[in-house]
XYZ file of C-alpha atoms in Angstrom:
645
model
C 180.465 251.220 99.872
C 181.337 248.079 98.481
C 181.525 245.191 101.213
C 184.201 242.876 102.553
C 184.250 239.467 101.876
C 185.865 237.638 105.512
C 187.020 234.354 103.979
C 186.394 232.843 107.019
C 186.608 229.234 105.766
C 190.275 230.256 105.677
C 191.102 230.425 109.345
C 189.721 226.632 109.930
C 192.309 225.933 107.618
C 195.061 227.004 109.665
C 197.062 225.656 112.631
C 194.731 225.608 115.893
C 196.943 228.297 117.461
C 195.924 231.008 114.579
C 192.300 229.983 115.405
C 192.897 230.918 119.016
C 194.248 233.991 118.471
C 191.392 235.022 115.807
C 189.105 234.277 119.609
C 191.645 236.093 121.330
C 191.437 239.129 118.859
C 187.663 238.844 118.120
C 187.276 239.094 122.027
C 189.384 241.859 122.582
C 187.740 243.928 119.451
C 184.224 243.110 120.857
C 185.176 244.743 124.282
C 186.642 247.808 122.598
C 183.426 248.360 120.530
C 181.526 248.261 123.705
C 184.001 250.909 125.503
C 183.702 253.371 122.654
C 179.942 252.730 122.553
C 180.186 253.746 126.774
C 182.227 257.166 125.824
C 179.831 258.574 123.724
C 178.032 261.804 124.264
C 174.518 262.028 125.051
C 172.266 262.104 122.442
C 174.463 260.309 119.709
C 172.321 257.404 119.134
C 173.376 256.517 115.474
C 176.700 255.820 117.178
C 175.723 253.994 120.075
C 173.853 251.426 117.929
C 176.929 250.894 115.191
C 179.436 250.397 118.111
C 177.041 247.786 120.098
C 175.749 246.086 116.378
C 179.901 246.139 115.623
C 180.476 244.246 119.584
C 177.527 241.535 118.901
C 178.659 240.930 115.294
C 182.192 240.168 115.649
C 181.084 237.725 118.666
C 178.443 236.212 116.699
C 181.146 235.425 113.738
C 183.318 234.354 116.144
C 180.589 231.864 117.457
C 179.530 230.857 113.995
C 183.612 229.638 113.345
C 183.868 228.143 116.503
C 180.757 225.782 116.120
C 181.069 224.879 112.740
C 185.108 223.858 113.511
C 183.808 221.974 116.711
C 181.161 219.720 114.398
C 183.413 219.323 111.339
C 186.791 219.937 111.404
C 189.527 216.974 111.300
C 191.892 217.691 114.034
C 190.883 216.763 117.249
C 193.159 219.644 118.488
C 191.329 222.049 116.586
C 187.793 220.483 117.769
C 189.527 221.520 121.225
C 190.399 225.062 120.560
C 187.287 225.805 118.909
C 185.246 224.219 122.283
C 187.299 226.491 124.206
C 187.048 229.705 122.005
C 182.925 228.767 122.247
C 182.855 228.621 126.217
C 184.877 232.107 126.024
C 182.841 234.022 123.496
C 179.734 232.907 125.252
C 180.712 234.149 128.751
C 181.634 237.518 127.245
C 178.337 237.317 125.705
C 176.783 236.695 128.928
C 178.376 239.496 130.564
C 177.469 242.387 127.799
C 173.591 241.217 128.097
C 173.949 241.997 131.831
C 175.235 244.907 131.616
C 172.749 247.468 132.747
C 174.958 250.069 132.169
C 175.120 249.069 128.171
C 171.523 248.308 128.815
C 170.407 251.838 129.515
C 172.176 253.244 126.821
C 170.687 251.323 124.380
C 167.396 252.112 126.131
C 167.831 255.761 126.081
C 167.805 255.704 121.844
C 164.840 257.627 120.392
C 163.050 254.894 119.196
C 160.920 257.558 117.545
C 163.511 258.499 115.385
C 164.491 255.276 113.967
C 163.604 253.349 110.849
C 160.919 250.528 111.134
C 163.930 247.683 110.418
C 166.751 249.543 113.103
C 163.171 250.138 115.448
C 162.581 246.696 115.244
C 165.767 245.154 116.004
C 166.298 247.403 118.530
C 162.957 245.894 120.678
C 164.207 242.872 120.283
C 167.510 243.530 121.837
C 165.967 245.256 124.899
C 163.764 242.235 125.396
C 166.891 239.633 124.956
C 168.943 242.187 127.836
C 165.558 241.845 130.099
C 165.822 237.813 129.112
C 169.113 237.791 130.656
C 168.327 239.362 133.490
C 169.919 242.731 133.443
C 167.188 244.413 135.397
C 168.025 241.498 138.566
C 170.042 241.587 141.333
C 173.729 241.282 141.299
C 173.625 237.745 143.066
C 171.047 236.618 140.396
C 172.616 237.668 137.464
C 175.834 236.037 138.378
C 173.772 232.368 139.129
C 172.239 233.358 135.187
C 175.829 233.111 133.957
C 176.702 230.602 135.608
C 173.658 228.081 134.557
C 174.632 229.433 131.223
C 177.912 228.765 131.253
C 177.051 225.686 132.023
C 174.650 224.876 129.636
C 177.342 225.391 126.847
C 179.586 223.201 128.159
C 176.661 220.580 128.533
C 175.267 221.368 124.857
C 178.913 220.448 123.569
C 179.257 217.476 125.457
C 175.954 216.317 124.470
C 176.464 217.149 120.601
C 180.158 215.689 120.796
C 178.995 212.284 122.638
C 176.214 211.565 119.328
C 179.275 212.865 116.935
C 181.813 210.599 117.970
C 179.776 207.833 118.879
C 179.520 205.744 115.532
C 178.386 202.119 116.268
C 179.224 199.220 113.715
C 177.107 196.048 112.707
C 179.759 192.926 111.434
C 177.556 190.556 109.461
C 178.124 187.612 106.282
C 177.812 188.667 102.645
C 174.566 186.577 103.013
C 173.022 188.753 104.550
C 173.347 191.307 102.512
C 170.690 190.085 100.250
C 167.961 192.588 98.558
C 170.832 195.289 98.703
C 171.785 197.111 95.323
C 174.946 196.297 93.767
C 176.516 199.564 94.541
C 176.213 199.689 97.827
C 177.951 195.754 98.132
C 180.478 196.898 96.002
C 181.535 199.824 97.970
C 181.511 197.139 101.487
C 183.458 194.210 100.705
C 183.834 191.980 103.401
C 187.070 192.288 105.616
C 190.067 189.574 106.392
C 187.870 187.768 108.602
C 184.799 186.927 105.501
C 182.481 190.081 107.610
C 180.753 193.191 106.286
C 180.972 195.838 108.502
C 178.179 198.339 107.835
C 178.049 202.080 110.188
C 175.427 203.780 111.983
C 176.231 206.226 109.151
C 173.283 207.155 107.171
C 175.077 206.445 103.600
C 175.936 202.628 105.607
C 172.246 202.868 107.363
C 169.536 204.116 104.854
C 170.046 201.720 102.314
C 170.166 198.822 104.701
C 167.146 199.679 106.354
C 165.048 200.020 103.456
C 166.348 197.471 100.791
C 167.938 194.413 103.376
C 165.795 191.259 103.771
C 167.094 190.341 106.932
C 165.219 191.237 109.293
C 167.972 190.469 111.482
C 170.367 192.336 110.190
C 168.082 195.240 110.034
C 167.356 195.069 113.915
C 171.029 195.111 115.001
C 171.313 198.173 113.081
C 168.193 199.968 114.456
C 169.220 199.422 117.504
C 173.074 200.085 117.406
C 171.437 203.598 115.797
C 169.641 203.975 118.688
C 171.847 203.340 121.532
C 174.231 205.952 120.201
C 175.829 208.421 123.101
C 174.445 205.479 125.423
C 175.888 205.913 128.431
C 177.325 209.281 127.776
C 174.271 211.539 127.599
C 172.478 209.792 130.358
C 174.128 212.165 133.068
C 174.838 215.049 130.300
C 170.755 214.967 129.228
C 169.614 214.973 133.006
C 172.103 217.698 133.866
C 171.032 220.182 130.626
C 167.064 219.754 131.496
C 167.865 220.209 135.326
C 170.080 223.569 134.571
C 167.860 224.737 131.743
C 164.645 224.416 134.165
C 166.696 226.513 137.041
C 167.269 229.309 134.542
C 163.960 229.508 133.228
C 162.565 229.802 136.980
C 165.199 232.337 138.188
C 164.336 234.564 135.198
C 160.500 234.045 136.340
C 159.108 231.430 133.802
C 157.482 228.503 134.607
C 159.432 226.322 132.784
C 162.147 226.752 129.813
C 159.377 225.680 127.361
C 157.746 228.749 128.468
C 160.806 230.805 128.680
C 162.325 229.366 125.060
C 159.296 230.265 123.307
C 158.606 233.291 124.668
C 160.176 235.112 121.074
C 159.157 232.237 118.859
C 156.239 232.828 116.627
C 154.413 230.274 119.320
C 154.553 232.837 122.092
C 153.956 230.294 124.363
C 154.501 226.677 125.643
C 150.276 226.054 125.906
C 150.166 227.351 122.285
C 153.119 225.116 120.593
C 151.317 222.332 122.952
C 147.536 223.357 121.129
C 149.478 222.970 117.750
C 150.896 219.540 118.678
C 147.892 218.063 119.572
C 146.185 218.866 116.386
C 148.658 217.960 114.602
C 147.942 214.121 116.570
C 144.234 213.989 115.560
C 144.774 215.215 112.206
C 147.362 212.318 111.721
C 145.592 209.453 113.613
C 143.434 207.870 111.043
C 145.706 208.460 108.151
C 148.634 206.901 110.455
C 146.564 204.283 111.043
C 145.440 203.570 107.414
C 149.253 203.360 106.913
C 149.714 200.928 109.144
C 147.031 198.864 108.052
C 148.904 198.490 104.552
C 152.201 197.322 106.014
C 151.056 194.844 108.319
C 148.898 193.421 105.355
C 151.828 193.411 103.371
C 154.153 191.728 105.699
C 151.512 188.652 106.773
C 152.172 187.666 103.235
C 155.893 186.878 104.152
C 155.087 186.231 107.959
C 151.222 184.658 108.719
C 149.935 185.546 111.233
C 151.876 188.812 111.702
C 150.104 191.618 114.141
C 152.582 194.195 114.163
C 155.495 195.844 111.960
C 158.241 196.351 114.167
C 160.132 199.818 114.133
C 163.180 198.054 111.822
C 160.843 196.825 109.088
C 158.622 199.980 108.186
C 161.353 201.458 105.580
C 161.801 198.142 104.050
C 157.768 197.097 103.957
C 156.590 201.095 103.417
C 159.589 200.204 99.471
C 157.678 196.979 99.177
C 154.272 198.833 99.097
C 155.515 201.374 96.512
C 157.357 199.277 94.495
C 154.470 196.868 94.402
C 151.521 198.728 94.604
C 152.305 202.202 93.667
C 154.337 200.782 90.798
C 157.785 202.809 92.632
C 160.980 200.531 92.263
C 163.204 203.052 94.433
C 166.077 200.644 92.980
C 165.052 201.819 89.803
C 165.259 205.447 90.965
C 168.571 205.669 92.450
C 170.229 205.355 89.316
C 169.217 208.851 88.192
C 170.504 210.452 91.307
C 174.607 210.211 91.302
C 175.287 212.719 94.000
C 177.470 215.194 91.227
C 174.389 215.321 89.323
C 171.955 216.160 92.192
C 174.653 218.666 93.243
C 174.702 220.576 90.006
C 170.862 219.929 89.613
C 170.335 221.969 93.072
C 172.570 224.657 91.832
C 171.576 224.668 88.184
C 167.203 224.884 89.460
C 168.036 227.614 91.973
C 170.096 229.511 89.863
C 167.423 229.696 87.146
C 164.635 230.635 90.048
C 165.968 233.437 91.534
C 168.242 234.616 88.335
C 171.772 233.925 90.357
C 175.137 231.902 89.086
C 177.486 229.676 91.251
C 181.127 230.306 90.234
C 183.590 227.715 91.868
C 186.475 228.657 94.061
C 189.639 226.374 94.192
C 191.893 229.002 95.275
C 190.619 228.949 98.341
C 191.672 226.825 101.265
C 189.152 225.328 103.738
C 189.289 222.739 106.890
C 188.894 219.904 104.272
C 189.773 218.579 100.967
C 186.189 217.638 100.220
C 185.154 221.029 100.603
C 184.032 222.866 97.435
C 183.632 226.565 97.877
C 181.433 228.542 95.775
C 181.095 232.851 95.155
C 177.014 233.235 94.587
C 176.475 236.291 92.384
C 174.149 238.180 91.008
C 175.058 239.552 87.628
C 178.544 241.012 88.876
C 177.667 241.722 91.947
C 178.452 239.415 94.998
C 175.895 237.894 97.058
C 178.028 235.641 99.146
C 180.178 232.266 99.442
C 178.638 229.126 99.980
C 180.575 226.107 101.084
C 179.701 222.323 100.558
C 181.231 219.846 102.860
C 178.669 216.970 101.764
C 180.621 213.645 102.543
C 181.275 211.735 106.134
C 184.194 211.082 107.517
C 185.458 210.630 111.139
C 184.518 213.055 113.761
C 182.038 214.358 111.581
C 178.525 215.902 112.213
C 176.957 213.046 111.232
C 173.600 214.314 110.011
C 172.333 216.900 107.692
C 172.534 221.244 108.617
C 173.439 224.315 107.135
C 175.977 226.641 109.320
C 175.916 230.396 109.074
C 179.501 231.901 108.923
C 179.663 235.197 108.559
C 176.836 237.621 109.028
C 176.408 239.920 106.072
C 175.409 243.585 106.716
C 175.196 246.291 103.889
C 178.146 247.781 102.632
C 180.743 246.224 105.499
C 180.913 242.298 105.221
C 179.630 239.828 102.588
C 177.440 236.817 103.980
C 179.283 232.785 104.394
C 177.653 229.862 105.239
C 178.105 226.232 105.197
C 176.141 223.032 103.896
C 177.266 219.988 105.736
C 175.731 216.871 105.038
C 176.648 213.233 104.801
C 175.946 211.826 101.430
C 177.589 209.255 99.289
C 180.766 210.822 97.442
C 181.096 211.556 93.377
C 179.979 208.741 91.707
C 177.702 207.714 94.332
C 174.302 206.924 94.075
C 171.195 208.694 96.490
C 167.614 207.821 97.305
C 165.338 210.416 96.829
C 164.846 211.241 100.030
C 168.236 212.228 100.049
C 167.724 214.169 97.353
C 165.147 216.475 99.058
C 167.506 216.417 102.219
C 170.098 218.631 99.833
C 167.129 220.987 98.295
C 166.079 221.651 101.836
C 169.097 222.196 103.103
C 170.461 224.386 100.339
C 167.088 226.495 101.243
C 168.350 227.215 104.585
C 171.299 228.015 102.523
C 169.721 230.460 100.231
C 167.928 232.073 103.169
C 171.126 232.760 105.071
C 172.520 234.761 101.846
C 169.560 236.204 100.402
C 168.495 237.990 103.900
C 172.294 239.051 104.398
C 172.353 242.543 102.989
C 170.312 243.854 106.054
C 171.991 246.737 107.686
C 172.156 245.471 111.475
C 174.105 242.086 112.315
C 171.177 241.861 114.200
C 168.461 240.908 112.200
C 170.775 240.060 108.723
C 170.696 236.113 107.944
C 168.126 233.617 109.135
C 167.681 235.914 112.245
C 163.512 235.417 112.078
C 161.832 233.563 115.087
C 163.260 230.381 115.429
C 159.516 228.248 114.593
C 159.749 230.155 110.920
C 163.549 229.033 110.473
C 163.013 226.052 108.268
C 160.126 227.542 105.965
C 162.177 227.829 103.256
C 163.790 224.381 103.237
C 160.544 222.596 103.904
C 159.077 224.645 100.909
C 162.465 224.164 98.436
C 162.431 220.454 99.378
C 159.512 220.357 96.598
C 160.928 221.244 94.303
C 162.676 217.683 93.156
C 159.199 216.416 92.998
C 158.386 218.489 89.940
C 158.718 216.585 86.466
C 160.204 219.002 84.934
C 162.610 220.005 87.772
C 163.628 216.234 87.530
C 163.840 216.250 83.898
C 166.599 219.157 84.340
C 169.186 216.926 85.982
C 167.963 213.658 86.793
C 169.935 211.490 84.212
C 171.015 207.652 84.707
C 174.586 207.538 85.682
C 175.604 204.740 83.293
C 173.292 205.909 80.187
C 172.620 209.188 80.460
C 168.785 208.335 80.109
C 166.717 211.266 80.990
C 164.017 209.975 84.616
C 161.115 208.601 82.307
C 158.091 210.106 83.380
C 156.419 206.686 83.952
C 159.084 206.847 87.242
C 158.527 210.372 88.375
C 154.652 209.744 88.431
C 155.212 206.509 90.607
C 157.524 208.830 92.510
C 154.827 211.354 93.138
C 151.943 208.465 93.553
C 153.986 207.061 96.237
C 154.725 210.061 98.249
C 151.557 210.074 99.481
C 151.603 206.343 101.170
C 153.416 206.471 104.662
C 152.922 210.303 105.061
C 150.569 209.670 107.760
C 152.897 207.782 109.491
C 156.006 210.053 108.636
C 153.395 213.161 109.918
C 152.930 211.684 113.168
C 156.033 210.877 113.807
C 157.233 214.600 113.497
C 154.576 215.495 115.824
C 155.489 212.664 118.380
C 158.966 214.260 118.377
C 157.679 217.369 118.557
C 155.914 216.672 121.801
C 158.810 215.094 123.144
C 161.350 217.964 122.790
C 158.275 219.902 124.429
C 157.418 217.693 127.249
C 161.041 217.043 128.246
C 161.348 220.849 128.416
C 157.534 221.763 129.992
C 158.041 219.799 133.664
C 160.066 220.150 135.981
C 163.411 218.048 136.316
C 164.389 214.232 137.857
C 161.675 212.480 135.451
C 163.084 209.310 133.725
C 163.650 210.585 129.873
C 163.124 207.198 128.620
C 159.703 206.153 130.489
C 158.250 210.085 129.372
C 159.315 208.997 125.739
C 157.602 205.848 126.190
C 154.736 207.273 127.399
C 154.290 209.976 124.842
C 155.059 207.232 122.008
C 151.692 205.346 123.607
C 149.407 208.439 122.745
C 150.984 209.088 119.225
C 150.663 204.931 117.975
C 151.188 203.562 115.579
C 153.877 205.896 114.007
C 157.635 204.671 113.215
C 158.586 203.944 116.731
C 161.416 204.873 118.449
C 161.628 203.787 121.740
C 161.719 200.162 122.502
C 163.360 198.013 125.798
C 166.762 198.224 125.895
C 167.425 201.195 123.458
C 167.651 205.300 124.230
C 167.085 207.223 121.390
C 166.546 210.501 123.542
C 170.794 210.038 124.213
C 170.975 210.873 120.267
C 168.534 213.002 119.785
C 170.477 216.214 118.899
C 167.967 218.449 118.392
C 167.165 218.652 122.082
C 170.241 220.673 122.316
C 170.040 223.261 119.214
C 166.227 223.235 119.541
C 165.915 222.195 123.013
C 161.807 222.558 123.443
C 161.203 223.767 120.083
C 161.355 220.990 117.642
C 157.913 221.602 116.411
C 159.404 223.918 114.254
C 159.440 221.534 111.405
C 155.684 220.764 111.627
C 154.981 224.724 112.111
C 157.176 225.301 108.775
C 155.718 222.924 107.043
C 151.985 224.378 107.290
C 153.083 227.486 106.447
C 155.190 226.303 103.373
C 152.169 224.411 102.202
C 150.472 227.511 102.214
C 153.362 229.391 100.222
C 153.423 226.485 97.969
C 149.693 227.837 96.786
C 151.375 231.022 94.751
C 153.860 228.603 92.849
C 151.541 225.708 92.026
C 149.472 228.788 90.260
C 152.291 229.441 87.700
C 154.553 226.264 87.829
C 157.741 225.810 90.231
C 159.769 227.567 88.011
C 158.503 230.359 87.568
C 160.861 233.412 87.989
C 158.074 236.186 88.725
C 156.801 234.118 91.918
C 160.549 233.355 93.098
C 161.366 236.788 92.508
C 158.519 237.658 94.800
C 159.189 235.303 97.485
C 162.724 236.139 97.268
C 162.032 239.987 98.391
C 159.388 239.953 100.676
C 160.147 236.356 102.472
C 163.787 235.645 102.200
C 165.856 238.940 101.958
C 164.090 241.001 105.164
C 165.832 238.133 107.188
C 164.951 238.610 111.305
C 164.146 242.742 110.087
C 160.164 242.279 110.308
C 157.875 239.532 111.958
C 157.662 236.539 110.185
C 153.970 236.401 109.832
C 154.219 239.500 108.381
C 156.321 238.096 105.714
C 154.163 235.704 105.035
C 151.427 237.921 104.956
C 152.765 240.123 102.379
C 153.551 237.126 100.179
C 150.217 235.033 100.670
C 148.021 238.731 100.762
C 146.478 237.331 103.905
C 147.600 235.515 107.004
C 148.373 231.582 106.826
C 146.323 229.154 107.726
C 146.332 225.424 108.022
C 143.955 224.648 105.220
C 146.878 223.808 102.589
C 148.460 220.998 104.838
C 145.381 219.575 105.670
C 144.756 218.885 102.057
C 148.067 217.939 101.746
C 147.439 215.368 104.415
C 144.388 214.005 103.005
C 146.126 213.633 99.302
C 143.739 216.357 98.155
C-alpha cells in the first residue's frame, strides 16, 4: 500500500471558512470512527484499535493545522478560526479520554496477542484515559474538562500576548556604533533622523552583542523583557492556579508531579535531583566566566564590580575576539542565510543518504514559504516546509511544527520549520546557524520516525524530556571543519571559512559555556518551581529568588522588568523545561559513536537513524539510546564537555 500524501500546507492557504469546515469535517469523521469502533463484535480487537488510532489521528492533524495557523499565519481572521477550531478539537478530545465506555473496550484487547510496538502504545493509551480521569466520578470528570478547557484557552492567550507583543527602541545613528555595516544598512533612520530597532531577534541579537552603547543596549534588554507585560500577569496566575487544581483532582500533588509522571523523569523530586546537579556542576565554571568579563570590562569602566545582564553578549564577543582570537564580525560573512539553508540540507542529505526536491507548485499560508518532498531514492519520506523569516503576527522565536502524522501505508509525514532569521542575502551569527541545524533535527526526527504503524507513537511521540535529543546532538554538527568547509563560503568572495576562523570558532565555544549552562538550569528550575507549589505566589519574587541560588549566570530578572510574562515555554513545556539540559547529556553521550568515525560518517548516521530516530514514541527512549550507545547513558560525556575535556 502506497501512502497518501495530505498536503496540508494547502488548507492554510485557503479562505478561513474552508479551514473551518476542514474542523467541522475532521470533527465529525473523528466521532464516526469512534461509533464504528463502539459497534464492533466482541473479540475483534484488530478493529477496535484501527477505528480508535483512525479517531485520535484525524484530531491530532486537525490540532497540528490549527496551532501552526494560530502562530504563523497572516490573517488575523484565520488566527481566529484556527483558535476556535483548537478550543473545539480539544473538548472533543477531552470527552473521548473520558469515555469509560471507549475506555473498556480498549481495555478488553488481548494485550497478549499484540506486537511489542501496538503492545506498547496501547499501555500508554490506557494510562493517558486513567490521566484523564475516566475511572472518576461523573461530577469530577466534568470539573477535568472544564479546567482543561480552560487551560487551552489560557495557553493561547498566553502564547498570543508574547506573539503580538513586539516592543521598539527609537535611537540616533550615533548610537549605532560597533554595529556591522549590514545590519545599518538594512535600518536607516526614519523622517524624524531615528533608528528604530525591534525586540525581534534579527533587530535584537546583533545589537546586543556588537553595540557600544551601553545605553542603547539596556533599553533593548529591557523592552525584550517586559514583553506580554501587563497581559500575562492575570493569564500566568490563572494557568498555574487551574493547572495546580487539575493535578490535585486527578490525585497528584502538584502538576510538576502530574506532568512528569510519563516523562523519562518519572517524577518532580527526580527532574528536581537533576537540576540541582546540574547547579554545582556549573558553579565554578560560571563563576570563572564571570571573572573574565568583569576583568574585561574594568578596562573600559575602573572600578567596575559587576557585568550587568545587557553587557554579557557584547563583553563574552570582546573576550573571543580578543583573547580567543574569534572576530564574530569576521564570521558572519560566511553565513548568508541561502547558504546555511542549502548547507543544512546539502550535510543531512549526505548523512542519512536522502535528497530535498523543491516544490513551487504548491501553495502555502505564505509567500516566504519554501516547500520541500524529502525522498529516499524514489521513495517518499515526507514534505518539509521552511517558513524561516519574521514578519507581523509571527511566532517570533525558533520551533519545528508537526503537520501531519505519518503511519505506514495510509498518510505520508508534514512538518514545519519556523524560525526568524534574516532573509536571502542576509547575513547570520553562528549561533544562528546552530539554531537552524537543531531545529532541522527536530525536523528530521518528525519524518524519519513517521512510518510507524499507529498515529500513536509515529513522529516525535517519545517522552517529552527525550524530545530535543536530536536537535541538541545535530546542532554540532556546524562546528565540524569540514562540515563548515561544505558550505560556509563568504558572500561577496566566495572564499571558503579559513581554518584559522573555524579553530577560533571552536576555541571560543568553550568560554561562556559555564555561564550559558547555568543559565539553562536556572530556567529549568524555574519552569519547575512555578509548577511544584501550590498557587497565589508572586512569579516575579520566586524568579528572583531562584536567580539568587543560580548567580552569577546571564540574568534575567531585574526591578522593573518580567521576563516570566514572555517566557513561552511555560506554556508548551509548562514544568518541564529541563528537557534541554536532560537532552543535552544524553546527546553528549551519542556524540561518543560519531566523534569515533568523524561527523560524517554514513555507517554511524545510518545507525542512529534506525534505532534512535525512526522507532519514534514505539519503544522507551532509554531503550533507544541503549541500543545505540550498547549500554545505558550516563552523564560522564557532558561533564567533560563542561570541563573542556
Amino acid at each position: 500500500m502506497t501512502a497518501r500524501l495530505q498536503k496540508a500546507a494547502s488548507l492554510l492557504a485557503s479562505p478561513p471558512a474552508h479551514f473551518k469546515a476542514a474542523c467541522d469535517d475532521a470533527l465529525e469523521r473523528a466521532r464516526d470512527a469512534v461509533a464504528e469502533l463502539g459497534r464492533l463484535p466482541a473479540g475483534d480487537d484488530r478493529g477496535r484499535l484501527e477505528r480508535y488510532d483512525e479517531a485520535t489521528t484525524l484530531l491530532a492533524n486537525a490540532q497540528a493545522r490549527a496551532g501552526l495557523a494560530r502562530e504563523v499565519h497572516p490573517d488575523a481572521a484565520f488566527r481566529q478560526a484556527a483558535e476556535a477550531c483548537e478550543q473545539r478539537l480539544e473538548a472533543l478530545s477531552l470527552e473521548l479520554s473520558q469515555d469509560r465506555g471507549l475506555y473498556d473496550a480498549l481495555a478488553s484487547v488481548d494485550v497478549k496477542a499484540l506486537e511489542p510496538v501496538t503492545a506498547h502504545w496501547l499501555s500508554k493509551t490506557l494510562l493517558e484515559f486513567r490521566r484523564a480521569g475516566v475511572d472518576r466520578d461523573e461530577a469530577t470528570r466534568a470539573r477535568v474538562r472544564a479546567l482543561n478547557e480552560a487551560l487551552v484557552k489560557l495557553g493561547q492567550a498566553f502564547g498570543r500576548n508574547i506573539r503580538d507583543d513586539v516592543r521598539t527602541v527609537r535611537v540616533p545613528p550615533a548610537e549605532l556604533e560597533g554595529l556591522p555595516k549590514d545590519w545599518r544598512d538594512a535600518h536607516p533612520p526614519g523622517a524624524d533622523g531615528l533608528v528604530s530597532i525591534t525586540t525581534n531577534p534579527p533587530d535584537a541579537l546583533p545589537v546586543m552583542t556588537y553595540a557600544r552603547s551601553a545605553s542603547l543596549k539596556e533599553a533593548l534588554w529591557r523592552a525584550s523583557r517586559t514583553r506580554a507585560f501587563p497581559a500575562n500577569v492575570e493569564v500566568l496566575r490563572e494557568l498555574l492556579a487551574r493547572r495546580h487544581e487539575l493535578a490535585t483532582l486527578l490525585g497528584y500533588a502538584t502538576w510538576a508531579d502530574h506532568a512528569l509522571e510519563t516523562k523519562m523523569a518519572k517524577s518532580a523530586r527526580h527532574a528536581a535531583d537533576f537540576i540541582e546537579q546540574g547547579r554545582v556542576t556549573t558553579e565554578a565554571r560560571a563563576r570563572a566566566d564571570m571573572a573574565t568579563l568583569l576583568a574585561r570590562k574594568q578596562r573600559d569602566v575602573p572600578g567596575a564590580s559587576r557585568v550587568e545582564p545587557w553587557e554579557q553578549d557584547f563583553y563574552e564577543d570582546r573576550v573571543r575576539a580578543e583573547q580567543l582570537g574569534l572576530d564574530s564580525q569576521a564570521l558572519r560573512p560566511y553565513f548568508e542565510y541561502g547558504r546555511v539553508k542549502r548547507g543544512v540540507m546539502d550535510v543531512t542529505a549526505r548523512l542519512f543518504g536522502v535528497r530535498y526536491v523543491r516544490r513551487i507548485d504548491e501553495p502555502a499560508w505564505h509567500p516566504d514559504v519554501e516547500t520541500y518532498d524529502l525522498f529516499e531514492g524514489e521513495t517518499l519520506v515526507g514534505r518539509l516546509h521552511l517558513d524561516m523569516h519574521p514578519r507581523e503576527n509571527k511566532y517570533k522565536h525558533a520551533a519545528q511544527f508537526g503537520l501531519t502524522v505519518g503511519r505506514e501505508g495510509r498518510e505520508v509525514p508534514e512538518a514545519v520549520l519556523v524560525c526568524n532569521f534574516p532573509g536571502p542575502g542576509g547575513l547570520l551569527q553562528h549561533g544562528e546557524v546552530e539554531t537552524f541545524f537543531h531545529e532541522f533535527g527536530h525536523l528530521l526526527h518528525e519524518l524519519f520516525a513517521g512510518r510507524q504503524p499507529w498515529g500513536g507513537v509515529s513522529g516525535i511521540r517519545t517522552e517529552w524530556d527525550f524530545v530535543e535529543v536530536p536537535s541538541m546532538l545535530l546542532q554540532e554538527w556546524p562546528l565540524d571543519p569540514e562540515v563548515l568547509s561544505a558550505f560556509a563560503r563568504h558572500h561577496e568572495t566566495g572564499e571558503v571559512i579559513p581554518p584559522t576562523l573555524v579553530k577560533a570558532l571552536k576555541a571560543s565555544k568553550g568560554f561562556g559555556l559555564g555561564l550559558s549552562m547555568r543559565r539553562q538550569f536556572f530556567l529549568s528550575a524555574v519552569s519547575l518551581e512555578y509548577h511544584a507549589r501550590a498557587p497565589g505566589f508572586d512569579t516575579g519574587q520566586v524568579l528572583a529568588e531562584l536567580q539568587a541560588r543560580f548567580e552569577p549566570f546571564r540574568l534575567e530578572h531585574v526591578e522593573g522588568t518580567h521576563f516570566e510574562l514572555g517566557f513561552g515555554h511555560l506554556d508548551g513545556y509548562s514544568a518541564a523545561y529541563y528537557t534541554y539540559q536532560w537532552s543535552t547529556v544524553i546527546a553528549k553521550d551519542l556524540l561518543t559513536r560519531f566523534a569515533e568515525r568523524g561527523l560524517l560518517d554514513p555507517g554511524v548516521a545510518a545507525e542512529y537513524r534506525r534505532k534512535v530516530l525512526e522507532p519514534g514514541g514505539s519503544r522507551e527512549a532509554a531503550a533507544l539510546v541503549r541500543d545505540f550507545l550498547g549500554r545505558p547513558y550516563r552523564f560522564d560525556a557532558f561533564q567533560a564537555w563542561l570541563e573542556g575535556r
